[in-house]
Amino acid sequence: MRKVAVVVLAGTETHEGLGRLVNALMLAQELKGAGDEVRIVFDGAGTQGLAALSDPAHKAHAVLLAVKDKILGACAYCARAFGVKETLEARGFPFLSEYRDHPSLRGLLEEGYQLITF
């Protein structure tokens, strides 16, 4: 069994960014389906991407729902900086702030996770 942390930095402002965001979630879905241990972290513009896809009207909402149980959380600092903290909070997503108000990627490495960034 693999231990993989999918780190999403892509937002939805461009077609390319949305593609990377959806590809990250598809990888997480594949890993989950294979029985691997997977965690998803949203950082940087990825916090905006999470907010966008958490809207039930978004065309990629279903892929987010398929892996919602694997979401470790969103960067607390970046959620504020990108103006989506209230939206994510209202939709029940946890915030990560272990290292200077950001997620601790080193902590995931210490736990034996392989990091894959999108």
Short mmCIF file of N, CA and C in Angstrom, two decimals:
data_model
loop_
_atom_site.label_atom_id
_atom_site.label_comp_id
_atom_site.label_asym_id
_atom_site.label_seq_id
_atom_site.Cartn_x
_atom_site.Cartn_y
_atom_site.Cartn_z
N MET A 1 0.84 -1.18 0.00
CA MET A 1 0.00 0.00 0.00
C MET A 1 0.88 1.24 0.00
N ARG A 2 0.53 2.17 -0.86
CA ARG A 2 1.26 3.43 -0.96
C ARG A 2 0.67 4.45 0.00
N LYS A 3 1.50 5.41 0.39
CA LYS A 3 1.06 6.57 1.15
C LYS A 3 1.40 7.79 0.29
N VAL A 4 0.36 8.46 -0.22
CA VAL A 4 0.56 9.57 -1.14
C VAL A 4 -0.21 10.78 -0.67
N ALA A 5 0.46 11.92 -0.65
CA ALA A 5 -0.19 13.20 -0.39
C ALA A 5 -0.23 13.98 -1.70
N VAL A 6 -1.43 14.29 -2.14
CA VAL A 6 -1.62 15.07 -3.36
C VAL A 6 -1.76 16.53 -2.93
N VAL A 7 -0.81 17.36 -3.37
CA VAL A 7 -0.80 18.77 -3.00
C VAL A 7 -1.30 19.58 -4.20
N VAL A 8 -2.41 20.26 -4.00
CA VAL A 8 -3.05 21.00 -5.09
C VAL A 8 -2.73 22.49 -4.94
N LEU A 9 -2.00 23.01 -5.90
CA LEU A 9 -1.64 24.43 -5.94
C LEU A 9 -2.39 25.18 -7.04
N ALA A 10 -3.07 24.43 -7.90
CA ALA A 10 -3.74 25.00 -9.06
C ALA A 10 -5.11 25.56 -8.69
N GLY A 11 -5.40 26.71 -9.26
CA GLY A 11 -6.71 27.32 -9.10
C GLY A 11 -7.57 27.05 -10.32
N THR A 12 -8.60 27.83 -10.49
CA THR A 12 -9.53 27.62 -11.61
C THR A 12 -9.61 28.83 -12.54
N GLU A 13 -8.67 29.77 -12.41
CA GLU A 13 -8.74 30.98 -13.22
C GLU A 13 -8.46 30.72 -14.69
N THR A 14 -7.72 29.66 -14.99
CA THR A 14 -7.43 29.33 -16.39
C THR A 14 -7.90 27.92 -16.68
N HIS A 15 -8.05 27.62 -17.95
CA HIS A 15 -8.43 26.27 -18.38
C HIS A 15 -7.36 25.27 -17.93
N GLU A 16 -6.11 25.67 -18.04
CA GLU A 16 -4.98 24.81 -17.64
C GLU A 16 -5.02 24.54 -16.14
N GLY A 17 -5.30 25.56 -15.34
CA GLY A 17 -5.37 25.40 -13.90
C GLY A 17 -6.49 24.46 -13.49
N LEU A 18 -7.64 24.63 -14.08
CA LEU A 18 -8.77 23.75 -13.80
C LEU A 18 -8.43 22.31 -14.18
N GLY A 19 -7.74 22.15 -15.31
CA GLY A 19 -7.32 20.81 -15.73
C GLY A 19 -6.41 20.16 -14.72
N ARG A 20 -5.44 20.92 -14.18
CA ARG A 20 -4.53 20.36 -13.17
C ARG A 20 -5.29 20.01 -11.89
N LEU A 21 -6.21 20.86 -11.51
CA LEU A 21 -7.01 20.62 -10.31
C LEU A 21 -7.82 19.32 -10.45
N VAL A 22 -8.49 19.17 -11.56
CA VAL A 22 -9.28 17.95 -11.80
C VAL A 22 -8.36 16.73 -11.89
N ASN A 23 -7.21 16.87 -12.54
CA ASN A 23 -6.27 15.74 -12.63
C ASN A 23 -5.77 15.32 -11.24
N ALA A 24 -5.55 16.29 -10.36
CA ALA A 24 -5.13 15.97 -8.99
C ALA A 24 -6.19 15.14 -8.29
N LEU A 25 -7.44 15.55 -8.44
CA LEU A 25 -8.53 14.82 -7.79
C LEU A 25 -8.75 13.45 -8.42
N MET A 26 -8.53 13.35 -9.72
CA MET A 26 -8.64 12.04 -10.38
C MET A 26 -7.56 11.09 -9.89
N LEU A 27 -6.34 11.60 -9.69
CA LEU A 27 -5.28 10.77 -9.12
C LEU A 27 -5.68 10.30 -7.73
N ALA A 28 -6.18 11.21 -6.91
CA ALA A 28 -6.61 10.84 -5.57
C ALA A 28 -7.71 9.78 -5.61
N GLN A 29 -8.61 9.91 -6.56
CA GLN A 29 -9.69 8.92 -6.71
C GLN A 29 -9.12 7.56 -7.12
N GLU A 30 -8.15 7.56 -8.03
CA GLU A 30 -7.52 6.31 -8.45
C GLU A 30 -6.79 5.64 -7.28
N LEU A 31 -6.04 6.43 -6.52
CA LEU A 31 -5.31 5.91 -5.36
C LEU A 31 -6.28 5.34 -4.32
N LYS A 32 -7.34 6.08 -4.07
CA LYS A 32 -8.37 5.64 -3.11
C LYS A 32 -8.97 4.31 -3.57
N GLY A 33 -9.29 4.22 -4.84
CA GLY A 33 -9.88 3.01 -5.38
C GLY A 33 -8.96 1.80 -5.30
N ALA A 34 -7.67 2.05 -5.34
CA ALA A 34 -6.68 0.97 -5.26
C ALA A 34 -6.38 0.58 -3.81
N GLY A 35 -6.98 1.30 -2.87
CA GLY A 35 -6.74 0.99 -1.47
C GLY A 35 -5.52 1.65 -0.86
N ASP A 36 -4.93 2.59 -1.59
CA ASP A 36 -3.77 3.30 -1.07
C ASP A 36 -4.21 4.34 -0.03
N GLU A 37 -3.28 4.72 0.84
CA GLU A 37 -3.55 5.76 1.81
C GLU A 37 -3.26 7.10 1.13
N VAL A 38 -4.26 7.92 1.01
CA VAL A 38 -4.11 9.18 0.27
C VAL A 38 -4.66 10.33 1.10
N ARG A 39 -3.97 11.46 1.04
CA ARG A 39 -4.38 12.70 1.67
C ARG A 39 -4.28 13.79 0.61
N ILE A 40 -5.22 14.73 0.66
CA ILE A 40 -5.22 15.84 -0.29
C ILE A 40 -5.07 17.13 0.50
N VAL A 41 -4.12 17.96 0.07
CA VAL A 41 -3.85 19.26 0.69
C VAL A 41 -4.03 20.33 -0.36
N PHE A 42 -4.80 21.35 -0.03
CA PHE A 42 -4.99 22.49 -0.93
C PHE A 42 -4.18 23.66 -0.39
N ASP A 43 -3.29 24.20 -1.23
CA ASP A 43 -2.39 25.27 -0.83
C ASP A 43 -2.38 26.32 -1.93
N GLY A 44 -1.95 27.53 -1.61
CA GLY A 44 -1.87 28.58 -2.63
C GLY A 44 -3.21 28.78 -3.32
N ALA A 45 -3.17 28.95 -4.64
CA ALA A 45 -4.39 29.13 -5.43
C ALA A 45 -5.28 27.90 -5.38
N GLY A 46 -4.74 26.78 -4.93
CA GLY A 46 -5.55 25.57 -4.76
C GLY A 46 -6.70 25.78 -3.79
N THR A 47 -6.54 26.72 -2.86
CA THR A 47 -7.64 27.01 -1.93
C THR A 47 -8.83 27.61 -2.70
N GLN A 48 -8.54 28.43 -3.70
CA GLN A 48 -9.60 28.96 -4.57
C GLN A 48 -10.24 27.84 -5.36
N GLY A 49 -9.41 26.92 -5.85
CA GLY A 49 -9.92 25.79 -6.60
C GLY A 49 -10.87 24.94 -5.77
N LEU A 50 -10.50 24.70 -4.52
CA LEU A 50 -11.36 23.93 -3.62
C LEU A 50 -12.69 24.65 -3.42
N ALA A 51 -12.64 25.95 -3.19
CA ALA A 51 -13.88 26.72 -3.01
C ALA A 51 -14.75 26.64 -4.26
N ALA A 52 -14.15 26.76 -5.43
CA ALA A 52 -14.92 26.73 -6.67
C ALA A 52 -15.59 25.37 -6.87
N LEU A 53 -14.83 24.29 -6.70
CA LEU A 53 -15.38 22.95 -6.92
C LEU A 53 -16.34 22.52 -5.83
N SER A 54 -16.29 23.16 -4.67
CA SER A 54 -17.22 22.80 -3.61
C SER A 54 -18.63 23.33 -3.86
N ASP A 55 -18.78 24.17 -4.88
CA ASP A 55 -20.09 24.66 -5.28
C ASP A 55 -20.80 23.55 -6.06
N PRO A 56 -21.96 23.09 -5.59
CA PRO A 56 -22.66 22.00 -6.28
C PRO A 56 -22.96 22.29 -7.75
N ALA A 57 -22.99 23.54 -8.15
CA ALA A 57 -23.27 23.90 -9.54
C ALA A 57 -22.04 23.75 -10.44
N HIS A 58 -20.84 23.58 -9.85
CA HIS A 58 -19.62 23.49 -10.66
C HIS A 58 -19.60 22.17 -11.43
N LYS A 59 -19.17 22.21 -12.68
CA LYS A 59 -19.19 21.01 -13.52
C LYS A 59 -18.27 19.90 -13.01
N ALA A 60 -17.30 20.22 -12.16
CA ALA A 60 -16.38 19.20 -11.63
C ALA A 60 -16.67 18.88 -10.16
N HIS A 61 -17.83 19.28 -9.67
CA HIS A 61 -18.19 19.05 -8.27
C HIS A 61 -18.20 17.55 -7.91
N ALA A 62 -18.65 16.72 -8.82
CA ALA A 62 -18.76 15.28 -8.54
C ALA A 62 -17.41 14.64 -8.24
N VAL A 63 -16.37 15.07 -8.94
CA VAL A 63 -15.04 14.48 -8.68
C VAL A 63 -14.53 14.90 -7.30
N LEU A 64 -14.87 16.09 -6.87
CA LEU A 64 -14.51 16.52 -5.52
C LEU A 64 -15.24 15.67 -4.48
N LEU A 65 -16.52 15.46 -4.69
CA LEU A 65 -17.30 14.64 -3.75
C LEU A 65 -16.74 13.22 -3.64
N ALA A 66 -16.21 12.69 -4.73
CA ALA A 66 -15.70 11.32 -4.74
C ALA A 66 -14.49 11.14 -3.81
N VAL A 67 -13.79 12.23 -3.52
CA VAL A 67 -12.58 12.14 -2.68
C VAL A 67 -12.64 13.06 -1.47
N LYS A 68 -13.79 13.59 -1.17
CA LYS A 68 -13.92 14.54 -0.06
C LYS A 68 -13.40 13.95 1.25
N ASP A 69 -13.58 12.66 1.44
CA ASP A 69 -13.14 12.01 2.68
C ASP A 69 -11.62 11.91 2.78
N LYS A 70 -10.91 12.20 1.71
CA LYS A 70 -9.44 12.14 1.69
C LYS A 70 -8.80 13.52 1.82
N ILE A 71 -9.61 14.56 1.93
CA ILE A 71 -9.08 15.93 2.04
C ILE A 71 -8.58 16.15 3.47
N LEU A 72 -7.28 16.39 3.58
CA LEU A 72 -6.68 16.71 4.87
C LEU A 72 -7.05 18.13 5.28
N GLY A 73 -7.04 19.05 4.31
CA GLY A 73 -7.44 20.41 4.58
C GLY A 73 -6.86 21.41 3.61
N ALA A 74 -7.12 22.68 3.91
CA ALA A 74 -6.67 23.80 3.09
C ALA A 74 -5.77 24.69 3.93
N CYS A 75 -4.79 25.27 3.29
CA CYS A 75 -3.87 26.20 3.96
C CYS A 75 -4.66 27.37 4.56
N ALA A 76 -4.51 27.55 5.86
CA ALA A 76 -5.23 28.63 6.55
C ALA A 76 -4.81 30.00 6.01
N TYR A 77 -3.50 30.21 5.86
CA TYR A 77 -3.01 31.50 5.39
C TYR A 77 -3.51 31.79 3.97
N CYS A 78 -3.37 30.82 3.09
CA CYS A 78 -3.73 31.02 1.69
C CYS A 78 -5.24 31.18 1.50
N ALA A 79 -6.03 30.48 2.32
CA ALA A 79 -7.48 30.65 2.23
C ALA A 79 -7.86 32.10 2.53
N ARG A 80 -7.19 32.70 3.51
CA ARG A 80 -7.43 34.12 3.80
C ARG A 80 -6.91 35.00 2.66
N ALA A 81 -5.68 34.73 2.22
CA ALA A 81 -5.05 35.55 1.19
C ALA A 81 -5.82 35.52 -0.13
N PHE A 82 -6.41 34.38 -0.44
CA PHE A 82 -7.17 34.26 -1.70
C PHE A 82 -8.65 34.55 -1.51
N GLY A 83 -9.04 34.96 -0.31
CA GLY A 83 -10.42 35.40 -0.07
C GLY A 83 -11.47 34.32 -0.04
N VAL A 84 -11.08 33.09 0.34
CA VAL A 84 -12.06 31.99 0.33
C VAL A 84 -12.24 31.33 1.70
N LYS A 85 -11.66 31.91 2.72
CA LYS A 85 -11.73 31.29 4.06
C LYS A 85 -13.17 31.08 4.51
N GLU A 86 -14.00 32.10 4.39
CA GLU A 86 -15.38 32.00 4.84
C GLU A 86 -16.15 30.93 4.06
N THR A 87 -15.92 30.87 2.76
CA THR A 87 -16.60 29.87 1.93
C THR A 87 -16.20 28.46 2.36
N LEU A 88 -14.90 28.24 2.52
CA LEU A 88 -14.42 26.91 2.91
C LEU A 88 -14.90 26.55 4.31
N GLU A 89 -14.90 27.52 5.19
CA GLU A 89 -15.37 27.30 6.55
C GLU A 89 -16.85 26.90 6.54
N ALA A 90 -17.64 27.63 5.78
CA ALA A 90 -19.08 27.35 5.69
C ALA A 90 -19.36 25.98 5.09
N ARG A 91 -18.46 25.51 4.24
CA ARG A 91 -18.66 24.20 3.61
C ARG A 91 -17.97 23.07 4.37
N GLY A 92 -17.43 23.40 5.54
CA GLY A 92 -16.93 22.38 6.45
C GLY A 92 -15.54 21.84 6.20
N PHE A 93 -14.72 22.56 5.45
CA PHE A 93 -13.36 22.10 5.20
C PHE A 93 -12.42 22.53 6.32
N PRO A 94 -11.55 21.63 6.76
CA PRO A 94 -10.60 21.99 7.82
C PRO A 94 -9.45 22.84 7.26
N PHE A 95 -8.81 23.57 8.17
CA PHE A 95 -7.67 24.40 7.80
C PHE A 95 -6.39 23.83 8.40
N LEU A 96 -5.31 23.98 7.66
CA LEU A 96 -4.00 23.49 8.08
C LEU A 96 -3.10 24.69 8.35
N SER A 97 -2.41 24.65 9.48
CA SER A 97 -1.58 25.80 9.85
C SER A 97 -0.38 25.39 10.70
N GLU A 98 0.13 24.18 10.50
CA GLU A 98 1.18 23.63 11.35
C GLU A 98 2.53 24.35 11.22
N TYR A 99 2.80 24.94 10.06
CA TYR A 99 4.09 25.61 9.87
C TYR A 99 3.85 27.04 9.41
N ARG A 100 3.99 27.97 10.33
CA ARG A 100 3.83 29.39 10.02
C ARG A 100 2.51 29.69 9.31
N ASP A 101 1.45 29.07 9.80
CA ASP A 101 0.09 29.24 9.29
C ASP A 101 -0.12 28.59 7.92
N HIS A 102 0.77 27.69 7.55
CA HIS A 102 0.68 26.91 6.30
C HIS A 102 0.70 25.42 6.65
N PRO A 103 0.32 24.56 5.72
CA PRO A 103 0.42 23.12 5.98
C PRO A 103 1.88 22.70 6.12
N SER A 104 2.13 21.71 6.94
CA SER A 104 3.49 21.18 7.07
C SER A 104 3.67 20.03 6.09
N LEU A 105 4.27 20.32 4.96
CA LEU A 105 4.56 19.26 3.99
C LEU A 105 5.66 18.36 4.52
N ARG A 106 6.58 18.93 5.28
CA ARG A 106 7.63 18.13 5.91
C ARG A 106 7.01 17.10 6.84
N GLY A 107 5.97 17.50 7.55
CA GLY A 107 5.28 16.58 8.45
C GLY A 107 4.73 15.37 7.70
N LEU A 108 4.20 15.61 6.51
CA LEU A 108 3.70 14.50 5.69
C LEU A 108 4.85 13.59 5.26
N LEU A 109 5.97 14.20 4.89
CA LEU A 109 7.14 13.40 4.54
C LEU A 109 7.59 12.56 5.73
N GLU A 110 7.59 13.15 6.91
CA GLU A 110 7.97 12.43 8.12
C GLU A 110 7.05 11.24 8.38
N GLU A 111 5.80 11.36 7.99
CA GLU A 111 4.83 10.27 8.16
C GLU A 111 4.94 9.23 7.04
N GLY A 112 5.87 9.45 6.12
CA GLY A 112 6.10 8.47 5.06
C GLY A 112 5.30 8.68 3.79
N TYR A 113 4.69 9.85 3.65
CA TYR A 113 3.91 10.14 2.43
C TYR A 113 4.84 10.61 1.31
N GLN A 114 4.54 10.15 0.12
CA GLN A 114 5.17 10.68 -1.08
C GLN A 114 4.34 11.88 -1.50
N LEU A 115 4.97 13.02 -1.81
CA LEU A 115 4.24 14.21 -2.21
C LEU A 115 4.19 14.30 -3.73
N ILE A 116 2.99 14.55 -4.24
CA ILE A 116 2.79 14.80 -5.66
C ILE A 116 2.07 16.12 -5.78
N THR A 117 2.64 17.06 -6.53
CA THR A 117 2.04 18.39 -6.64
C THR A 117 1.40 18.60 -7.99
N PHE A 118 0.29 19.33 -7.96
CA PHE A 118 -0.43 19.71 -9.17
C PHE A 118 -0.66 21.21 -9.12
#
